Coordinates of C-alpha atoms in Angstrom, one line a residue:
M26 CA 0.2 0.2 0.1
T27 CA 1.8 3.3 -0.6
P28 CA 0.1 6.9 -0.1
D29 CA -0.1 8.1 -3.3
D30 CA -3.7 9.2 -3.7
T31 CA -4.3 12.3 -5.7
V32 CA -7.2 15.3 -5.8
E33 CA -10.2 13.8 -6.4
P34 CA -12.2 14.7 -10.0
R35 CA -15.0 17.0 -9.4
P36 CA -17.7 16.3 -11.2
T37 CA -20.0 18.4 -12.3
Q38 CA -23.7 19.3 -11.3
S39 CA -24.8 17.8 -14.5
Q40 CA -23.1 15.1 -14.5
L41 CA -24.1 14.5 -10.9
L42 CA -27.7 14.6 -12.3
A43 CA -27.9 12.9 -15.3
A44 CA -26.9 9.9 -13.5
R45 CA -29.9 9.5 -11.9
W46 CA -32.5 12.0 -11.8
G47 CA -34.6 11.0 -15.1
R48 CA -37.2 13.3 -16.9
R49 CA -40.4 12.3 -14.6
R50 CA -38.6 13.4 -11.4
F51 CA -37.0 16.6 -12.8
L52 CA -40.6 17.4 -13.8
T53 CA -41.8 17.6 -10.4
V54 CA -39.8 20.8 -9.6
S55 CA -39.5 23.5 -11.5
G56 CA -38.0 26.7 -12.1
A57 CA -36.5 28.7 -9.1
A58 CA -37.7 25.6 -6.7
A59 CA -35.7 23.5 -8.3
A60 CA -32.5 25.4 -8.1
L61 CA -33.5 25.7 -4.3
A62 CA -33.8 21.9 -4.4
L63 CA -30.7 21.5 -6.1
G64 CA -28.3 24.3 -4.2
G65 CA -29.8 26.5 -1.9
S66 CA -27.6 29.3 -1.5
L67 CA -25.2 27.5 -4.2
A68 CA -22.4 29.6 -5.4
A69 CA -19.9 29.7 -8.3
A70 CA -17.3 27.1 -7.0
D71 CA -13.5 28.3 -7.6
T72 CA -11.1 25.5 -7.3
S73 CA -8.2 27.7 -6.2
P74 CA -6.9 27.1 -2.5
Q75 CA -8.7 29.9 -0.1
R76 CA -5.7 31.8 0.6
A77 CA -7.2 33.9 3.5
R78 CA -6.2 31.9 7.3
L79 CA -8.9 29.7 8.3
P80 CA -10.4 29.9 11.9
Y81 CA -10.4 26.5 13.3
P82 CA -12.6 24.7 10.7
F83 CA -13.2 21.6 12.2
T84 CA -15.8 22.2 14.9
L85 CA -18.3 19.4 13.7
G86 CA -15.9 16.5 14.3
V87 CA -15.0 13.5 12.0
A88 CA -16.8 10.5 11.0
S89 CA -16.5 7.0 9.3
G90 CA -18.7 5.2 7.8
D91 CA -20.3 2.4 5.3
P92 CA -17.3 -0.6 6.2
L93 CA -16.1 -2.6 3.2
A94 CA -13.5 -5.8 3.8
D95 CA -11.1 -3.1 2.2
G96 CA -12.4 0.5 3.0
V97 CA -14.2 3.2 4.3
V98 CA -15.9 6.4 4.1
L99 CA -14.1 9.7 6.1
W100 CA -16.5 12.2 6.8
T101 CA -16.1 16.0 7.8
R102 CA -17.1 19.4 6.9
L103 CA -15.4 22.5 7.2
A104 CA -17.3 25.0 9.2
P105 CA -15.2 27.7 11.7
D106 CA -18.9 29.0 12.4
P107 CA -21.2 25.7 12.2
L108 CA -24.3 28.0 12.3
A109 CA -23.7 30.6 9.8
M110 CA -24.1 30.5 6.0
F111 CA -21.9 27.8 4.7
G112 CA -20.5 27.2 8.0
G113 CA -18.8 30.6 8.5
M114 CA -16.7 29.5 4.7
D115 CA -16.1 32.2 2.6
G116 CA -19.2 30.5 0.1
R117 CA -17.1 31.0 -3.3
L118 CA -13.9 29.1 -3.1
S119 CA -13.4 25.7 -3.0
V120 CA -10.8 24.4 0.1
P121 CA -7.9 21.7 -0.5
V122 CA -8.3 19.2 2.8
E123 CA -5.5 16.6 3.3
W124 CA -6.4 13.4 4.7
E125 CA -4.4 10.6 6.1
V126 CA -5.1 6.8 7.2
A127 CA -2.5 5.3 9.9
E128 CA -2.5 1.9 11.3
D129 CA -1.3 3.7 14.9
E130 CA -2.5 6.8 17.0
A131 CA 0.6 8.3 16.3
F132 CA 0.5 8.5 12.9
R133 CA 3.6 7.0 12.1
R134 CA 2.7 4.3 9.9
V135 CA 0.2 5.9 7.4
V136 CA -0.7 3.9 4.7
R137 CA -3.0 6.0 2.6
R138 CA -3.3 9.7 2.3
G139 CA -4.5 12.3 -0.3
T140 CA -6.1 15.6 -0.6
A141 CA -10.0 16.3 -1.4
L142 CA -11.7 19.5 -2.1
A143 CA -14.2 20.7 0.2
R144 CA -17.1 22.4 -2.0
P145 CA -19.0 24.9 -1.5
E146 CA -21.7 23.9 -3.3
F147 CA -21.6 20.4 -0.8
A148 CA -21.8 23.0 2.5
Y149 CA -17.9 22.3 2.0
A150 CA -18.1 18.6 3.5
V151 CA -15.4 15.9 2.5
H152 CA -16.2 12.6 1.9
V153 CA -13.7 10.4 1.0
D154 CA -13.9 6.6 -0.2
V155 CA -10.6 4.9 1.0
R156 CA -9.9 1.7 -0.4
G157 CA -6.8 -0.5 -0.5
L158 CA -7.1 -1.6 3.1
R159 CA -6.6 -4.3 5.0
P160 CA -9.7 -6.4 6.3
S161 CA -10.8 -6.4 9.9
A162 CA -8.2 -3.9 10.7
H163 CA -8.2 -0.6 13.1
Y164 CA -7.4 2.2 11.6
F165 CA -7.3 6.1 12.5
Y166 CA -7.4 8.7 10.4
R167 CA -7.6 12.4 10.0
F168 CA -7.8 15.6 8.2
R169 CA -6.1 19.1 7.6
A170 CA -6.8 21.9 6.4
G171 CA -4.9 25.5 6.4
D172 CA -3.0 25.1 9.3
H173 CA -5.1 23.1 11.8
L174 CA -5.4 19.4 12.3
S175 CA -8.7 17.7 13.1
Q176 CA -8.9 15.2 16.1
P177 CA -8.2 11.6 15.4
G178 CA -11.1 9.4 14.4
R179 CA -10.9 5.4 14.5
T180 CA -12.4 3.2 12.3
K181 CA -12.7 -0.7 11.7
T182 CA -12.6 -2.7 8.4
A183 CA -15.3 -5.1 7.8
P184 CA -14.1 -9.3 7.6
A185 CA -13.3 -10.5 4.1
R186 CA -16.2 -12.2 2.9
D187 CA -14.8 -15.7 2.4
V188 CA -13.2 -16.0 5.9
P189 CA -15.1 -17.2 8.8
A190 CA -15.8 -14.5 11.3
S191 CA -15.7 -15.6 15.1
S192 CA -17.5 -12.7 16.6
M193 CA -18.4 -9.2 16.0
R194 CA -20.2 -6.7 18.3
F195 CA -22.4 -3.7 17.4
A196 CA -24.9 -1.0 19.0
F197 CA -27.7 0.0 17.3
V198 CA -29.0 3.5 18.3
S199 CA -32.0 5.9 16.9
C200 CA -34.3 9.1 17.7
Q201 CA -32.0 11.8 19.3
H202 CA -34.2 14.9 19.7
R203 CA -31.6 17.3 21.0
V204 CA -34.2 19.8 22.8
V205 CA -35.6 17.6 25.0
G206 CA -32.7 15.6 26.2
Y207 CA -28.9 15.1 27.0
Y208 CA -26.5 12.5 24.6
T209 CA -25.4 10.8 27.9
A210 CA -25.9 7.3 25.9
Y211 CA -23.2 8.5 23.7
Q212 CA -20.7 9.0 26.0
H213 CA -21.1 5.4 27.5
L214 CA -21.5 4.1 23.7
T215 CA -18.4 5.2 23.2
G216 CA -16.7 3.4 25.9
E217 CA -17.9 -0.1 24.0
D218 CA -15.7 -2.1 22.1
L219 CA -17.7 -2.2 18.9
D220 CA -16.9 -3.2 15.0
V221 CA -19.6 -0.7 14.0
V222 CA -22.8 1.4 15.0
L223 CA -26.0 1.2 12.8
H224 CA -28.1 4.5 13.3
L225 CA -32.0 3.5 12.3
G226 CA -33.3 7.0 11.6
D227 CA -34.2 10.5 13.3
Y228 CA -30.9 11.8 13.4
I229 CA -32.5 15.3 13.6
Y230 CA -35.7 16.7 14.3
E231 CA -37.1 19.1 11.8
G232 CA -39.5 21.0 14.2
A233 CA -39.3 24.2 15.6
D234 CA -39.6 23.0 19.2
Q235 CA -37.3 24.8 21.7
G236 CA -37.6 22.7 25.0
S237 CA -36.5 23.2 28.6
L238 CA -33.2 22.3 28.6
G239 CA -31.6 25.1 27.1
R240 CA -30.8 23.1 24.0
G241 CA -33.4 24.7 21.9
H242 CA -33.4 24.5 18.0
F243 CA -31.8 26.3 15.2
P244 CA -32.7 28.2 13.1
E245 CA -36.0 28.8 15.8
R246 CA -38.7 27.4 13.4
T247 CA -39.3 24.3 11.3
L248 CA -37.4 23.1 8.4
L249 CA -38.1 24.4 5.3
T250 CA -34.9 25.4 3.0
L251 CA -31.5 23.6 2.1
D252 CA -29.9 26.1 4.3
D253 CA -32.7 25.5 7.3
Y254 CA -31.3 21.5 7.2
R255 CA -28.0 22.1 6.3
A256 CA -28.0 24.6 10.0
R257 CA -30.1 22.2 12.3
Y258 CA -27.1 19.2 11.0
A259 CA -24.6 21.9 12.3
Q260 CA -26.2 22.3 15.4
Y261 CA -26.8 18.3 16.2
K262 CA -23.3 18.0 14.9
T263 CA -21.7 20.5 17.1
D264 CA -22.8 18.5 20.2
P265 CA -19.6 16.9 22.1
D266 CA -20.7 13.3 23.1
L267 CA -21.9 12.5 19.6
Q268 CA -19.0 13.8 17.9
A269 CA -17.3 11.3 20.1
A270 CA -19.3 8.6 19.0
H271 CA -18.8 9.2 15.6
A272 CA -15.2 9.3 16.1
A273 CA -14.8 6.2 17.7
F274 CA -16.7 4.0 15.6
P275 CA -17.7 3.3 11.7
W276 CA -21.4 4.1 11.5
I277 CA -24.2 2.5 9.2
V278 CA -26.8 5.4 8.8
T279 CA -30.5 5.1 6.9
M280 CA -32.9 7.8 7.9
D281 CA -36.7 7.8 9.0
D282 CA -39.1 10.3 8.9
H283 CA -37.8 13.4 11.2
E284 CA -34.8 13.7 8.9
V285 CA -37.4 15.3 6.5
L286 CA -41.3 15.7 8.2
S287 CA -42.7 13.5 10.2
N288 CA -45.0 10.3 8.7
W289 CA -43.9 11.7 5.2
A290 CA -44.7 8.6 2.9
S291 CA -42.8 8.4 -0.7
D292 CA -43.7 11.8 -2.3
Y293 CA -46.5 12.9 0.1
S294 CA -46.9 14.6 3.4
Y295 CA -50.3 15.0 5.4
Y296 CA -48.9 18.6 6.0
Y297 CA -49.3 19.4 2.5
P298 CA -52.7 19.7 0.6
Q299 CA -52.6 17.7 -2.9
E300 CA -52.3 20.7 -5.1
A301 CA -49.2 21.4 -3.0
Q302 CA -47.3 18.0 -2.7
D303 CA -44.8 19.4 -5.7
A304 CA -43.6 21.8 -2.8
F305 CA -43.4 19.3 -0.4
V306 CA -41.1 16.7 -3.3
V307 CA -38.8 20.5 -2.6
R308 CA -38.3 20.1 0.6
R309 CA -37.4 16.6 0.4
A310 CA -35.0 17.4 -1.7
N311 CA -33.3 20.0 0.6
A312 CA -33.5 17.5 3.2
F313 CA -31.8 14.6 1.8
R314 CA -29.2 17.2 0.4
A315 CA -28.4 17.9 3.7
Y316 CA -28.7 14.7 4.8
W317 CA -25.9 12.9 2.7
E318 CA -23.3 16.4 3.0
H319 CA -23.8 15.8 7.0
M320 CA -23.2 11.9 7.2
P321 CA -20.7 9.3 6.3
L322 CA -21.8 8.2 2.5
R323 CA -20.4 7.4 -0.2
L324 CA -20.6 9.5 -3.5
A325 CA -23.0 6.4 -5.2
Q326 CA -25.4 7.8 -2.3
L327 CA -25.3 11.5 -3.3
P328 CA -29.3 12.3 -4.1
A329 CA -30.3 13.7 -7.4
G330 CA -32.8 16.1 -6.7
P331 CA -35.9 14.2 -4.4
D332 CA -34.2 11.1 -5.0
M333 CA -31.5 9.3 -2.8
P334 CA -30.7 5.3 -3.5
L335 CA -29.8 4.7 0.4
H336 CA -30.5 1.1 0.6
R337 CA -27.4 -0.7 0.6
R338 CA -26.1 -3.7 2.1
F339 CA -22.6 -5.2 4.0
D340 CA -21.6 -8.1 4.6
Y341 CA -19.3 -9.3 7.7
G342 CA -17.6 -12.3 7.0
G343 CA -19.9 -15.5 6.5
L344 CA -21.4 -14.2 9.9
A345 CA -23.9 -11.8 9.3
R346 CA -25.2 -9.7 6.2
F347 CA -27.1 -6.6 6.9
N348 CA -29.5 -5.3 4.7
V349 CA -30.4 -1.7 5.0
L350 CA -33.2 -0.8 4.3
D351 CA -35.4 2.7 3.1
T352 CA -38.7 2.7 4.6
R353 CA -39.9 6.0 3.9
Q354 CA -39.0 7.1 0.0
Y355 CA -40.9 4.3 -1.8
R356 CA -43.8 3.1 0.5
S357 CA -47.5 3.5 0.0
D358 CA -49.3 6.5 1.7
Q359 CA -50.6 5.4 5.1
A360 CA -54.0 3.5 5.2
N361 CA -56.9 5.0 6.7
G362 CA -55.6 8.6 6.9
D363 CA -53.1 7.2 9.5
G364 CA -52.4 7.3 12.8
I365 CA -54.1 4.1 15.0
K366 CA -56.7 2.6 13.2
P367 CA -58.2 -1.0 12.8
P368 CA -57.2 -2.7 9.9
S369 CA -59.6 -2.3 7.1
D370 CA -59.5 -3.6 3.4
E371 CA -57.0 -0.4 2.3
S372 CA -54.4 -1.3 5.1
R373 CA -54.9 -4.8 4.0
D374 CA -54.6 -4.2 0.1
P375 CA -51.7 -6.8 -1.5
N376 CA -50.7 -4.0 -3.5
R377 CA -49.4 -1.8 -0.9
T378 CA -46.1 -1.5 0.0
M379 CA -43.8 -0.5 2.2
L380 CA -40.4 -0.5 0.2
G381 CA -41.4 -0.5 -2.9
D382 CA -41.5 -3.0 -6.0
T383 CA -37.4 -2.6 -6.8
Q384 CA -36.2 -2.3 -3.4
E385 CA -38.1 -5.2 -1.8
Q386 CA -36.9 -7.6 -5.1
W387 CA -33.4 -6.6 -3.9
L388 CA -34.2 -7.8 -0.6
L389 CA -35.5 -10.6 -1.3
D390 CA -32.4 -11.4 -3.5
G391 CA -29.9 -10.8 -1.3
L392 CA -32.0 -13.0 1.5
A393 CA -32.1 -15.9 -1.1
G394 CA -28.1 -15.3 -2.1
S395 CA -26.6 -14.8 1.3
G396 CA -24.4 -17.2 2.8
A397 CA -24.2 -15.8 6.0
T398 CA -25.4 -17.2 9.4
W399 CA -27.4 -14.2 10.8
N400 CA -29.2 -12.4 8.1
V401 CA -30.4 -8.9 9.3
L402 CA -32.6 -6.3 8.2
A403 CA -32.1 -3.1 9.7
Q404 CA -34.2 -0.5 9.6
Q405 CA -37.1 1.8 10.9
V406 CA -40.5 1.1 12.2
F407 CA -42.1 -1.8 13.7
F408 CA -42.3 -4.8 11.9
S409 CA -44.0 -7.2 14.1
Q410 CA -47.5 -7.2 15.1
L411 CA -48.4 -5.0 17.5
D412 CA -52.3 -4.7 18.3
L413 CA -52.4 -1.7 20.6
N414 CA -56.2 -2.5 21.7
V415 CA -56.3 -6.0 22.6
A416 CA -58.8 -5.2 25.8
D417 CA -61.5 -6.1 23.3
D418 CA -62.4 -7.7 20.1
K419 CA -61.6 -4.0 18.3
E420 CA -58.2 -4.1 16.6
S421 CA -56.3 -1.1 16.3
Y422 CA -52.9 -0.6 14.7
E423 CA -50.4 1.7 13.9
M424 CA -50.6 2.9 10.2
D425 CA -47.3 4.2 9.9
A426 CA -45.7 1.2 10.7
W427 CA -45.8 -2.4 9.0
D428 CA -49.2 -3.0 10.8
G429 CA -50.5 -1.0 8.3
Y430 CA -48.4 -2.4 4.9
E431 CA -49.6 -6.4 6.2
A432 CA -49.3 -7.9 2.6
S433 CA -45.6 -6.3 2.3
R434 CA -44.7 -7.5 5.4
D435 CA -46.2 -11.1 4.6
R436 CA -44.5 -11.5 1.6
I437 CA -41.1 -11.1 3.2
V438 CA -42.3 -13.3 6.2
D439 CA -43.5 -16.0 4.1
F440 CA -40.5 -15.7 1.4
V441 CA -38.1 -16.3 4.7
Q442 CA -40.5 -19.3 5.6
D443 CA -40.7 -20.9 2.1
R444 CA -36.7 -20.2 1.3
G445 CA -35.4 -21.3 4.9
I446 CA -33.5 -18.6 5.1
G447 CA -31.5 -18.8 8.3
N448 CA -31.8 -17.0 10.8
P449 CA -33.4 -13.3 10.0
V450 CA -32.9 -10.9 12.7
V451 CA -35.1 -7.5 12.1
L452 CA -33.5 -4.3 13.9
T453 CA -35.8 -1.5 14.3
G454 CA -36.1 2.0 16.0
D455 CA -38.7 4.9 15.8
V456 CA -40.9 3.9 18.6
H457 CA -39.0 5.5 21.4
A458 CA -39.1 2.1 23.1
N459 CA -37.1 -0.8 24.0
N460 CA -39.2 -4.6 22.8
A461 CA -38.0 -7.6 22.0
C462 CA -40.4 -9.5 19.8
E463 CA -40.9 -13.1 17.8
I464 CA -41.7 -13.0 14.4
K465 CA -44.7 -15.2 13.8
A466 CA -45.6 -16.8 10.6
D467 CA -48.6 -16.3 11.4
F468 CA -49.6 -13.2 13.9
D469 CA -53.2 -14.0 14.1
D470 CA -52.1 -17.3 15.5
P471 CA -49.7 -17.4 18.3
D472 CA -49.6 -20.6 17.9
S473 CA -47.7 -20.5 14.6
A474 CA -44.2 -21.1 14.1
T475 CA -41.3 -18.6 14.9
I476 CA -39.7 -17.6 11.9
G477 CA -37.1 -14.9 13.0
T478 CA -36.4 -12.1 16.0
E479 CA -37.1 -8.5 16.2
F480 CA -35.3 -6.1 18.7
V481 CA -36.7 -3.0 18.7
G482 CA -34.2 0.2 20.3
T483 CA -35.2 2.9 22.3
S484 CA -34.0 6.6 21.5
I485 CA -31.2 8.4 22.6
S486 CA -33.1 11.3 23.7
S487 CA -36.9 12.0 23.2
S488 CA -40.3 12.8 25.4
G489 CA -38.6 12.8 28.7
D490 CA -36.9 10.6 30.9
G491 CA -38.8 7.6 30.0
R492 CA -39.6 5.1 32.6
D493 CA -38.6 1.1 33.7
T494 CA -42.4 0.3 33.7
D495 CA -46.0 1.5 31.9
P496 CA -48.7 -0.4 33.6
G497 CA -51.0 0.0 30.6
R498 CA -48.3 -1.2 28.4
D499 CA -47.8 -4.1 30.6
A500 CA -50.9 -5.1 30.7
L501 CA -50.6 -5.0 26.6
A502 CA -47.4 -7.1 26.6
S503 CA -49.3 -9.7 28.8
Q504 CA -51.7 -10.1 25.9
L505 CA -49.2 -10.1 23.4
P506 CA -46.5 -13.4 24.3
H507 CA -44.7 -12.7 21.1
I508 CA -43.3 -9.6 22.4
P509 CA -42.0 -10.0 26.2
Y510 CA -40.3 -7.6 26.8
Y511 CA -41.0 -3.7 27.0
N512 CA -39.3 -0.4 28.5
V513 CA -39.4 3.0 27.3
Q514 CA -35.7 4.4 29.3
R515 CA -33.5 6.4 26.8
G516 CA -30.6 4.4 25.9
Y517 CA -29.1 1.7 23.3
V518 CA -28.8 -1.8 22.5
R519 CA -25.7 -3.4 21.8
C520 CA -25.4 -7.0 20.2
E521 CA -22.8 -9.8 20.1
L522 CA -22.6 -12.4 17.3
T523 CA -21.1 -15.7 16.8
P524 CA -21.9 -18.4 14.4
Q525 CA -23.7 -20.6 17.7
L526 CA -25.5 -17.3 19.3
W527 CA -26.6 -14.1 19.5
R528 CA -26.7 -11.6 22.6
T529 CA -28.9 -8.2 22.7
D530 CA -28.3 -6.4 25.7
F531 CA -30.8 -3.5 26.2
K532 CA -28.6 -1.0 27.8
V533 CA -31.1 2.1 29.1
L534 CA -30.3 5.7 31.1
S535 CA -32.2 6.6 34.6
Y536 CA -32.6 9.8 32.8
V537 CA -31.6 12.0 30.1
S538 CA -33.3 15.5 31.4
R539 CA -29.6 16.4 32.6
P540 CA -26.1 15.1 32.2
G541 CA -24.4 12.4 33.7
S542 CA -27.1 9.7 34.3
P543 CA -25.3 6.0 34.9
L544 CA -26.3 3.3 32.6
R545 CA -27.4 -0.6 33.0
T546 CA -28.3 -3.6 31.2
D547 CA -32.1 -3.9 31.6
A548 CA -32.4 -7.0 29.8
T549 CA -30.6 -9.5 27.9
F550 CA -31.8 -11.7 25.1
Y551 CA -30.5 -14.5 23.2
V552 CA -31.1 -16.3 19.9
E553 CA -29.7 -19.5 19.3
S554 CA -28.7 -20.2 15.4
G555 CA -31.1 -22.7 13.9
R556 CA -33.7 -22.2 16.5
P557 CA -35.8 -19.0 16.0
G558 CA -37.1 -17.3 19.1
L559 CA -36.2 -15.4 21.9
R560 CA -33.8 -17.1 24.9
P561 CA -33.5 -14.6 27.8
A562 CA -30.3 -14.7 30.0

């Protein structure tokens, strides 16, 4: 390996658009709205160095993500004044940013280095797709801009696909509503020994709410423009606990709804009248662009206007295959006007889809072609059936979750059962609660076969401190035998895998309304390879 990488080529805007944005999508966004969706405060870039001396630009930290056996994405963004336009950068000139990857923390054994351009049209974000690394190896990385050196980050590549992996450890997180809680969970998570972190959505919240903790939102309005979304991501990323967690491990990310707008579905939002849905598409394009700019994602995930190819797959040797899903961009609109409703002909319509035809087939093909011991669906919303009104014979289900897309769920469950897919495990965020679930071949028949497992993780921060017990939900759980565990405190979920056993620890905090909460393991569950179903510790 030689440190000989050169400056990245600079794709033109037309080249980026031509790759994925077809005529139909272009026509949904017109005139000035299209310019807003594509560039926000887009300025003509000059590739000459920014000659003025920079203030310290790495205020948003560093990150790595999407690990492969031979590479990883490195990320940073130049933002000396993170909440200002362009993060306090010039807004006209591109800036060269040096990067290097080393085998040691002192950077004496540098194995890769190069220079990338931080461009104003991408808000001075830098994404470096480093290749030529060794499998299952730890590396350290850092950036330099002008006279300033970033903090170092630590990352790790995935195992080679043809080498059996004896174990791996990861955590999954979701829902970090800044204004209602501190990110203490990330302090504890940073001390773990993990191969990767999965973030399952709601990285930011789009509302104008200010909370009562002195952690109010900026800008002080509901997000709409590209500059709005950029500023909100920058604000979230100034949190030192979040920065530390990003610097400690590679992350694999996917979005849910609050990165755009609550409960959005495909090209639709109930916040917009039918005749104004094109305006929502523009807003979605703004949100997608800011999301990519602030996440450790490859160029392949760069949005083309209101389209972003976010579903992707990661193999950890022959031990685990992670299918990262997008349950927002291609779904049918929520049935029955959304909310918690009884099932209906609409919610049970076999033509309804959660993933869209293309992504659904991609998932099924990936499951069928997997040689991994554990086959993981990393996704956003509750997968197992959850009747929220079991006290009588009037069923009520969350129309935004898979219960509102029964046929779509049934196709996956039937495929897993018919093809004998080994050890399916669904990982879920969204609901701000911990749950352990057994996935049934027929949820309406409690005695039907258990074909897989779902672990639902709580929020990093949302809706206050939460609580260890909830009499109403405890009573509900007693009548739902396929969901034997429930908790509504804040925290994260840690998982350890071997070829024989999957272990899940639900890590919870006593409080997030002030800093410094201790962490405890509230529950531990095991899944034995070849024996679907939960085994409590």
